[in-house]
Amino acid sequence: MVIDLDKCTGCQACVVACKAENNIPFSTPQEASYGREISWMEVLPLLEGEYPNLRARYLPRPCLQCEKPPCTRVCPVRATYLNEEGLVAQIYPRCIGCRYCTTACPYTVKYFNWKTPKWPEEMEGSLNPDVSVRPKGVVEKCTFCHHRLQKAKEVAAEEKRTLREGDYVPACVQSCPAKAMFFGDLNDPQTEVSRLSKDPRAFRLLEELGTEPKVYYLSEGEWHGIQHG
Amino acid sequence: MELTRREFLKIAGWTGLAFTSPFPLRKTSLVEAAEKWLSEPEQWVPTTCLLCPGRCGVLARVVEGYVVKLEGNPQHPINQGGLCPVGQAALHMVHHPDRIPGPMKRSGARGGGKWESIEWRSALDEVASRLKEIREENKPHTVAFMSGGLKEEETLKYVIDRLMRSYGSPNHFFEPSLQNGMPMGHFLTQGIQEPFAYDIERAHYILSFGASLLENWHSPSEAHRLYGYLRQGRPGPKAKFVQIEPRFSVTAAKSDQWVPIRPGTYGALALGIATILIKEGLYDKEFIEKKTFGFEGWVDENGKTHEGFKDVVLKTYKLDYVSEVTDVPISTLLQLARDFAHRKPAIAIADSGATSYSNGVSTALAIHCLNTLAGNIDSPGGVLIPQKIPFTKLPPPSLDKIAEEGLSQPRLKSLNEIGESPYPLQLLFLYRANPLFSALHPNEIRSAFGQIPFIVSFSSYWDETTLYADLVLPDATFLEKWQDAPTSSMSGLPIVGLVQPVARTSFKTMPIGEGLLTLAHRIGGTVEEAFPWKNFQEVLEWRISGVFEAKRGVFFTAQEETTQVRLLEERGWWVPPHTSLQEFWEGFKKQGGWWDPYYPFGERQRVYQTSSKKFEFFSKKAEGLFENHVFRFEKPYFEGDPETFPFYLIPFHLLALSAPEAVSSPWLLEILSVQNKVGWDSWAEIHPKDASTLGIRDGDWVWLVSPIGQHKVRARLYEGIYPKTVCLPFGLGHGGFGRYAKGIGVNPNDLIPARQEKLSGLPIQFGTRVQVRKA
């Protein structure tokens, strides 16, 4: 995935699109004040400078799907692992809720279910039938809309071909009004994401940690406190 | 036959038995069933979002009749595939547990919250018999209709207007809080009342006077899309965004330059820039000479000498004066003016952020004149005048004597006049208007509402005003009904989206259009005759037939095809993609709408509808409205003396709450502010230096006290704010809208006195000072 911070307007359509697509339970004011709100995609604000010389950035942060994920190494039961598609996966029934991974993740993308998710009866019909609801006591996070990938693979298999660029994009990328998000196969040099990831504006978050995230950001000028790739 | 998953499971179970039975089921039927299920477990239906005025095209993912996701329609010209957070959260608003389940009648005291549910038939009977009675008493003008969020050309608006007219009432008015004063500036200079389009897509310099392009623009998704396109993607030199605003808003944060300004002084700044343009000879002389009137002084037919715009501006708006008034350094003024002149095409834009002060209309005029000085009216990258949609016009209804008499009565111009109207109102209809929340100082209006004997609300939600009504006839949401969605793009192109029912819910609602037609039919006489259609869909089809007959434009389709149509239209051709009205309708429904991608430049009759057929720096229409000259800066008025109330109160809009019902969605309440990550509450932004003088720390509870009210709210220290200013978000502090919204935050309107801009009659939202005290 590539996110162009110069285009991003901080509108948070990606945040809501993700919640709708992935059946993420909404919080209450009290839970939010405890920091227990679940939001696989978050837009993080950064403000620098003093009045009137200010500079602000808004940074959408999904799971960065690290190639060397710190979270998988600490899981005592292999409930989170790097799968063959290069995604950091979660196996909910295996998770024992120890939350080592939420602590290990430097990007804070992992969320713990503090309660059994519940929706009013009227809202239940609008849940996405493709995504399971996670029970109390397990950790969850962004999957790059893995269920969409599975569907796209089935369609491709039916049509007897391999996956093509644009066969599937996660909900956040699809919703982006400013068209600031791009999605595709980084290993295929022909794709737009692969081209953009080599752009002079490209960098990755906290690259010095050696996590090798598969989400690239694009930004003009220097990015304070964050090394360019 | 549509097969539900449940039915499929039945089939699967039955076939399971069949394999063991002596009469095996023929394989083909099983395969057929499975194929059917695989091909139709879900549908994608094109429709249009009606939540905000943007009118984005959406594709609804429908599974077994339930809408489970909305995506942007990639072929819709407004949003081209993206969809803002509010549109995404429409799922919550449609499936909300606290939606009004069906028609309701008040059973206790008004506003007491006791309701009994009734049948549609008796609800409509009651309204119809009251309307008949009022008519028989020869008082049809005492019935008023207040609507919110309707677009100028919408069929529903025509139906409401037509009903009120044939009934005999001149009183259909819009919720004033949703309007801005820019069109008044356009009217006084170009004679056009409809909002203009700002073609930022082709502009190279965007000078925004407090326009909330990325928060509260009339079409958010389009503004966001164009912002992204201008930042990365558009070939040629990069566009520069400049945001002039007292608050470092999201738009300011995403601009190239933020110019903080003293609240309410946009007009002085614009005229200061005009002065520099004229003094340095940086304006478009050819345009001024050929297409404007009143730039230079002139002598009228009575021999009276008039001062020209040029002389007035040069004389009055000297730079040191402008700099002192606005608190913008002279060097910045010069830089803004020179950039504006040299980075062509440059456009000056504004919305209610600039015009909601006491000097709103003169500010609108001052800002609009910059586009004229740049010669940027009706040209690419400039101010465009949207084309009308070629709808079939409804023939005027025939009026009986009662209607004629009623219509001759004085018209109520706004809600605030209800209390002091020349005649007491007997009945008030409300549609998506919530004045008891959105009006300034809503408590004042509540007492005026108390005098109206019968209030009928068509709202789908328990908003504050609906809670105060006598009868509720809940409208279906946009995912459950037929409607049209006419709009125009920021490039001035006419667009009609189709709204069609896609969601299955258990609410016993009725689309308002159907309700109004039924009422008209039950009143009878000339009112019934004015509506010869069986249902609302027939009215829609009838009006849209005009679009078919206009022989132009194209359905929402792939970009290549659209470009071809545009190129042909430029050369005066049009190739019909459909031969009959029937075919047109099918295409319209399948593609989700129609638009015309060609904008004809240089149609002078359309662009200048003034007596001189030019842009008028001096307009006959405006004569006598202002002292001295139309173009002048008036000092903004703020209630409360600066000693006792030292802070300006400047509330601001949040993108997450850009539709009235948005607040009912917990998803949106979670993401209220991207700037300081606040959800589920209001907050008051205050400059750290001001805060430290008052001993206030970040997160402290503070009292905001205005001359008419007070609120307790948490303080957020924010560098991005003009000193001695407090900013508070609009849209929170509800007593209605269901379990999630109720009691969250405070309503800034409670602190603002109900005053109106003297020319436009629009509410002065930025019109008070406050005191800040640690709680």
PDB file of C-alpha atoms in Angstrom, chain A residues 14-201:
ATOM      1  CA  CYS A  14     -10.894   5.451   5.396  1.00  0.00           C
ATOM      2  CA  VAL A  15     -11.550   5.108   9.124  1.00  0.00           C
ATOM      3  CA  VAL A  16     -15.320   4.785   8.751  1.00  0.00           C
ATOM      4  CA  ALA A  17     -15.083   2.646   5.605  1.00  0.00           C
ATOM      5  CA  CYS A  18     -12.904   0.209   7.549  1.00  0.00           C
ATOM      6  CA  LYS A  19     -15.319   0.061  10.472  1.00  0.00           C
ATOM      7  CA  ALA A  20     -18.256  -0.629   8.158  1.00  0.00           C
ATOM      8  CA  GLU A  21     -16.435  -3.233   6.091  1.00  0.00           C
ATOM      9  CA  ASN A  22     -14.923  -5.148   8.996  1.00  0.00           C
ATOM     10  CA  ASN A  23     -17.779  -5.175  11.504  1.00  0.00           C
ATOM     11  CA  ILE A  24     -15.805  -3.226  14.051  1.00  0.00           C
ATOM     12  CA  PRO A  25     -17.940  -2.556  17.121  1.00  0.00           C
ATOM     13  CA  PHE A  26     -18.343   1.098  18.007  1.00  0.00           C
ATOM     14  CA  SER A  27     -17.376   2.400  21.397  1.00  0.00           C
ATOM     15  CA  THR A  28     -19.022   4.566  24.026  1.00  0.00           C
ATOM     16  CA  PRO A  29     -17.717   7.833  25.516  1.00  0.00           C
ATOM     17  CA  GLN A  30     -16.571   5.935  28.578  1.00  0.00           C
ATOM     18  CA  GLU A  31     -14.716   3.203  26.676  1.00  0.00           C
ATOM     19  CA  ALA A  32     -13.139   5.836  24.460  1.00  0.00           C
ATOM     20  CA  SER A  33     -11.854   7.678  27.538  1.00  0.00           C
ATOM     21  CA  TYR A  34     -10.212   4.407  28.690  1.00  0.00           C
ATOM     22  CA  GLY A  35      -8.510   4.166  25.290  1.00  0.00           C
ATOM     23  CA  ARG A  36     -10.492   1.056  24.406  1.00  0.00           C
ATOM     24  CA  GLU A  37     -11.865   2.240  21.098  1.00  0.00           C
ATOM     25  CA  ILE A  38     -11.093  -0.099  18.214  1.00  0.00           C
ATOM     26  CA  SER A  39     -10.052   1.524  14.960  1.00  0.00           C
ATOM     27  CA  TRP A  40      -7.969  -0.622  12.610  1.00  0.00           C
ATOM     28  CA  MET A  41      -7.368   2.476  10.545  1.00  0.00           C
ATOM     29  CA  GLU A  42      -6.537   5.699  12.356  1.00  0.00           C
ATOM     30  CA  VAL A  43      -5.580   9.137  11.099  1.00  0.00           C
ATOM     31  CA  LEU A  44      -2.843  10.536  13.320  1.00  0.00           C
ATOM     32  CA  PRO A  45      -2.359  14.313  13.496  1.00  0.00           C
ATOM     33  CA  LEU A  46       1.025  15.963  13.878  1.00  0.00           C
ATOM     34  CA  LEU A  47       1.310  19.667  14.669  1.00  0.00           C
ATOM     35  CA  GLU A  48       4.576  21.557  14.688  1.00  0.00           C
ATOM     36  CA  GLY A  49       5.614  25.165  15.165  1.00  0.00           C
ATOM     37  CA  GLU A  50       4.257  28.172  16.966  1.00  0.00           C
ATOM     38  CA  TYR A  51       1.596  30.670  16.011  1.00  0.00           C
ATOM     39  CA  PRO A  52       1.458  31.819  13.267  1.00  0.00           C
ATOM     40  CA  ASN A  53       4.038  29.516  11.665  1.00  0.00           C
ATOM     41  CA  LEU A  54       2.401  26.145  11.950  1.00  0.00           C
ATOM     42  CA  ARG A  55       2.655  22.952  10.039  1.00  0.00           C
ATOM     43  CA  ALA A  56       0.253  20.056  10.390  1.00  0.00           C
ATOM     44  CA  ARG A  57       0.244  16.581   8.901  1.00  0.00           C
ATOM     45  CA  TYR A  58      -2.413  13.937   8.939  1.00  0.00           C
ATOM     46  CA  LEU A  59      -1.155  10.389   8.680  1.00  0.00           C
ATOM     47  CA  PRO A  60      -3.530   7.487   7.984  1.00  0.00           C
ATOM     48  CA  ARG A  61      -2.218   4.402   9.743  1.00  0.00           C
ATOM     49  CA  PRO A  62      -3.483   0.927   8.904  1.00  0.00           C
ATOM     50  CA  CYS A  63      -1.503  -2.180   9.915  1.00  0.00           C
ATOM     51  CA  LEU A  64       1.775  -1.676   8.087  1.00  0.00           C
ATOM     52  CA  GLN A  65       2.067  -5.435   7.412  1.00  0.00           C
ATOM     53  CA  CYS A  66       5.769  -5.555   8.300  1.00  0.00           C
ATOM     54  CA  GLU A  67       8.019  -8.029   6.522  1.00  0.00           C
ATOM     55  CA  LYS A  68       9.787  -8.495   9.881  1.00  0.00           C
ATOM     56  CA  PRO A  69       6.919  -7.964  12.298  1.00  0.00           C
ATOM     57  CA  PRO A  70       7.870  -7.504  15.960  1.00  0.00           C
ATOM     58  CA  CYS A  71       4.388  -8.610  17.018  1.00  0.00           C
ATOM     59  CA  THR A  72       4.560 -12.168  15.673  1.00  0.00           C
ATOM     60  CA  ARG A  73       7.813 -12.948  17.529  1.00  0.00           C
ATOM     61  CA  VAL A  74       6.298 -12.364  20.933  1.00  0.00           C
ATOM     62  CA  CYS A  75       3.130 -14.399  20.433  1.00  0.00           C
ATOM     63  CA  PRO A  76       3.366 -17.452  22.682  1.00  0.00           C
ATOM     64  CA  VAL A  77       0.713 -19.426  20.774  1.00  0.00           C
ATOM     65  CA  ARG A  78       1.389 -18.438  17.151  1.00  0.00           C
ATOM     66  CA  ALA A  79      -1.972 -16.715  16.907  1.00  0.00           C
ATOM     67  CA  THR A  80      -0.332 -14.004  14.830  1.00  0.00           C
ATOM     68  CA  TYR A  81       2.073 -14.835  12.027  1.00  0.00           C
ATOM     69  CA  LEU A  82       3.285 -13.672   8.652  1.00  0.00           C
ATOM     70  CA  ASN A  83       1.279 -15.596   6.069  1.00  0.00           C
ATOM     71  CA  GLU A  84       2.362 -16.631   2.584  1.00  0.00           C
ATOM     72  CA  GLU A  85       0.675 -13.594   1.051  1.00  0.00           C
ATOM     73  CA  GLY A  86       2.928 -11.343   3.102  1.00  0.00           C
ATOM     74  CA  LEU A  87       0.135 -10.238   5.437  1.00  0.00           C
ATOM     75  CA  VAL A  88       0.419 -10.329   9.200  1.00  0.00           C
ATOM     76  CA  ALA A  89      -2.509 -12.597  10.060  1.00  0.00           C
ATOM     77  CA  GLN A  90      -4.480 -13.185  13.242  1.00  0.00           C
ATOM     78  CA  ILE A  91      -5.999 -16.536  14.228  1.00  0.00           C
ATOM     79  CA  TYR A  92      -8.739 -15.474  16.629  1.00  0.00           C
ATOM     80  CA  PRO A  93      -9.594 -18.884  18.166  1.00  0.00           C
ATOM     81  CA  ARG A  94      -5.946 -19.410  19.004  1.00  0.00           C
ATOM     82  CA  CYS A  95      -5.431 -16.016  20.686  1.00  0.00           C
ATOM     83  CA  ILE A  96      -5.211 -16.203  24.468  1.00  0.00           C
ATOM     84  CA  GLY A  97      -5.494 -12.427  24.955  1.00  0.00           C
ATOM     85  CA  CYS A  98      -2.090 -11.936  26.561  1.00  0.00           C
ATOM     86  CA  ARG A  99      -1.629  -8.688  24.601  1.00  0.00           C
ATOM     87  CA  TYR A 100       2.137  -9.139  24.196  1.00  0.00           C
ATOM     88  CA  CYS A 101       1.668  -8.268  20.528  1.00  0.00           C
ATOM     89  CA  THR A 102      -0.219  -5.024  21.212  1.00  0.00           C
ATOM     90  CA  THR A 103       2.760  -3.957  23.320  1.00  0.00           C
ATOM     91  CA  ALA A 104       5.365  -5.117  20.819  1.00  0.00           C
ATOM     92  CA  CYS A 105       3.886  -3.333  17.821  1.00  0.00           C
ATOM     93  CA  PRO A 106       5.720  -0.007  17.444  1.00  0.00           C
ATOM     94  CA  TYR A 107       2.890   1.388  15.332  1.00  0.00           C
ATOM     95  CA  THR A 108       0.125   0.548  17.832  1.00  0.00           C
ATOM     96  CA  VAL A 109      -2.070  -1.154  15.275  1.00  0.00           C
ATOM     97  CA  LYS A 110      -3.278  -4.003  17.492  1.00  0.00           C
ATOM     98  CA  TYR A 111      -6.483  -3.771  19.466  1.00  0.00           C
ATOM     99  CA  PHE A 112      -7.843  -5.884  22.274  1.00  0.00           C
ATOM    100  CA  ASN A 113     -11.531  -6.761  22.574  1.00  0.00           C
ATOM    101  CA  TRP A 114     -12.452  -5.721  26.102  1.00  0.00           C
ATOM    102  CA  LYS A 115     -16.052  -6.837  25.702  1.00  0.00           C
ATOM    103  CA  THR A 116     -18.292  -9.001  23.602  1.00  0.00           C
ATOM    104  CA  PRO A 117     -19.232  -6.926  20.576  1.00  0.00           C
ATOM    105  CA  LYS A 118     -22.929  -6.178  20.389  1.00  0.00           C
ATOM    106  CA  TRP A 119     -25.147  -4.277  18.016  1.00  0.00           C
ATOM    107  CA  PRO A 120     -28.762  -3.197  18.408  1.00  0.00           C
ATOM    108  CA  GLU A 121     -31.039  -5.627  16.575  1.00  0.00           C
ATOM    109  CA  GLU A 122     -31.888  -3.036  13.911  1.00  0.00           C
ATOM    110  CA  MET A 123     -28.225  -2.711  12.923  1.00  0.00           C
ATOM    111  CA  GLU A 124     -27.460  -6.400  12.689  1.00  0.00           C
ATOM    112  CA  GLY A 125     -28.782  -6.708   9.147  1.00  0.00           C
ATOM    113  CA  SER A 126     -26.201  -4.219   7.945  1.00  0.00           C
ATOM    114  CA  LEU A 127     -23.168  -6.173   9.161  1.00  0.00           C
ATOM    115  CA  ASN A 128     -20.847  -7.444   6.462  1.00  0.00           C
ATOM    116  CA  PRO A 129     -21.607 -11.178   5.975  1.00  0.00           C
ATOM    117  CA  ASP A 130     -18.043 -11.801   4.739  1.00  0.00           C
ATOM    118  CA  VAL A 131     -16.300 -10.882   7.976  1.00  0.00           C
ATOM    119  CA  SER A 132     -16.558 -12.761  11.251  1.00  0.00           C
ATOM    120  CA  VAL A 133     -17.183 -10.844  14.470  1.00  0.00           C
ATOM    121  CA  ARG A 134     -14.359 -11.226  16.975  1.00  0.00           C
ATOM    122  CA  PRO A 135     -15.182 -12.483  20.466  1.00  0.00           C
ATOM    123  CA  LYS A 136     -14.224 -10.901  23.777  1.00  0.00           C
ATOM    124  CA  GLY A 137     -10.639 -11.424  24.890  1.00  0.00           C
ATOM    125  CA  VAL A 138      -8.838 -11.604  21.556  1.00  0.00           C
ATOM    126  CA  VAL A 139      -6.596  -9.182  19.701  1.00  0.00           C
ATOM    127  CA  GLU A 140      -7.545  -7.912  16.274  1.00  0.00           C
ATOM    128  CA  LYS A 141      -6.139  -5.581  13.646  1.00  0.00           C
ATOM    129  CA  CYS A 142      -6.244  -4.501  10.026  1.00  0.00           C
ATOM    130  CA  THR A 143      -6.148  -7.419   7.590  1.00  0.00           C
ATOM    131  CA  PHE A 144      -5.869  -5.394   4.368  1.00  0.00           C
ATOM    132  CA  CYS A 145      -9.454  -6.648   3.890  1.00  0.00           C
ATOM    133  CA  HIS A 146      -8.247 -10.212   3.490  1.00  0.00           C
ATOM    134  CA  HIS A 147     -11.796 -11.420   2.779  1.00  0.00           C
ATOM    135  CA  ARG A 148     -11.778  -9.278  -0.340  1.00  0.00           C
ATOM    136  CA  LEU A 149      -8.506 -10.899  -1.401  1.00  0.00           C
ATOM    137  CA  GLN A 150     -10.026 -14.349  -0.960  1.00  0.00           C
ATOM    138  CA  LYS A 151     -12.992 -13.409  -3.109  1.00  0.00           C
ATOM    139  CA  ALA A 152     -10.765 -11.900  -5.772  1.00  0.00           C
ATOM    140  CA  LYS A 153      -8.677 -15.062  -5.820  1.00  0.00           C
ATOM    141  CA  GLU A 154     -11.789 -17.204  -6.291  1.00  0.00           C
ATOM    142  CA  VAL A 155     -12.901 -15.049  -9.186  1.00  0.00           C
ATOM    143  CA  ALA A 156      -9.435 -15.188 -10.745  1.00  0.00           C
ATOM    144  CA  ALA A 157      -9.311 -18.962 -10.302  1.00  0.00           C
ATOM    145  CA  GLU A 158     -12.720 -19.308 -11.922  1.00  0.00           C
ATOM    146  CA  GLU A 159     -11.478 -17.255 -14.853  1.00  0.00           C
ATOM    147  CA  LYS A 160      -8.288 -19.370 -14.897  1.00  0.00           C
ATOM    148  CA  ARG A 161      -5.864 -16.506 -14.465  1.00  0.00           C
ATOM    149  CA  THR A 162      -3.622 -15.023 -11.824  1.00  0.00           C
ATOM    150  CA  LEU A 163      -4.554 -11.937  -9.812  1.00  0.00           C
ATOM    151  CA  ARG A 164      -4.331  -8.666 -11.689  1.00  0.00           C
ATOM    152  CA  GLU A 165      -3.763  -5.147 -10.435  1.00  0.00           C
ATOM    153  CA  GLY A 166      -7.060  -3.660  -9.310  1.00  0.00           C
ATOM    154  CA  ASP A 167      -8.761  -7.044  -8.774  1.00  0.00           C
ATOM    155  CA  TYR A 168      -9.130  -6.048  -5.204  1.00  0.00           C
ATOM    156  CA  VAL A 169      -8.446  -3.056  -2.992  1.00  0.00           C
ATOM    157  CA  PRO A 170      -9.152  -2.740   0.732  1.00  0.00           C
ATOM    158  CA  ALA A 171     -12.178  -0.690   1.813  1.00  0.00           C
ATOM    159  CA  CYS A 172     -10.068   2.261   2.957  1.00  0.00           C
ATOM    160  CA  VAL A 173      -8.383   2.624  -0.429  1.00  0.00           C
ATOM    161  CA  GLN A 174     -11.708   2.344  -2.234  1.00  0.00           C
ATOM    162  CA  SER A 175     -13.361   5.042  -0.134  1.00  0.00           C
ATOM    163  CA  CYS A 176     -10.605   7.695  -0.253  1.00  0.00           C
ATOM    164  CA  PRO A 177     -12.255  10.849  -1.654  1.00  0.00           C
ATOM    165  CA  ALA A 178      -8.900  12.531  -2.356  1.00  0.00           C
ATOM    166  CA  LYS A 179      -7.563   9.385  -4.069  1.00  0.00           C
ATOM    167  CA  ALA A 180      -4.516   9.496  -1.846  1.00  0.00           C
ATOM    168  CA  MET A 181      -4.254   5.718  -1.335  1.00  0.00           C
ATOM    169  CA  PHE A 182      -2.900   3.118  -3.723  1.00  0.00           C
ATOM    170  CA  PHE A 183      -2.915  -0.646  -3.475  1.00  0.00           C
ATOM    171  CA  GLY A 184      -1.286  -3.468  -5.383  1.00  0.00           C
ATOM    172  CA  ASP A 185       1.553  -5.957  -5.481  1.00  0.00           C
ATOM    173  CA  LEU A 186       4.813  -4.323  -4.366  1.00  0.00           C
ATOM    174  CA  ASN A 187       6.787  -7.259  -5.770  1.00  0.00           C
ATOM    175  CA  ASP A 188       5.483  -6.707  -9.281  1.00  0.00           C
ATOM    176  CA  PRO A 189       7.584  -3.915 -10.854  1.00  0.00           C
ATOM    177  CA  GLN A 190       4.730  -3.107 -13.265  1.00  0.00           C
ATOM    178  CA  THR A 191       2.259  -1.936 -10.637  1.00  0.00           C
ATOM    179  CA  GLU A 192       1.638   1.660  -9.654  1.00  0.00           C
ATOM    180  CA  VAL A 193       2.405   0.968  -5.985  1.00  0.00           C
ATOM    181  CA  SER A 194       5.739  -0.490  -6.901  1.00  0.00           C
ATOM    182  CA  ARG A 195       6.542   2.568  -9.017  1.00  0.00           C
ATOM    183  CA  LEU A 196       5.379   4.946  -6.267  1.00  0.00           C
ATOM    184  CA  SER A 197       7.347   3.107  -3.579  1.00  0.00           C
ATOM    185  CA  LYS A 198      10.515   4.102  -5.455  1.00  0.00           C
ATOM    186  CA  ASP A 199       9.443   7.742  -5.753  1.00  0.00           C
ATOM    187  CA  PRO A 200      11.840  10.272  -4.195  1.00  0.00           C
ATOM    188  CA  ARG A 201       8.964  11.309  -1.922  1.00  0.00           C
TER     189      ARG A 201
END
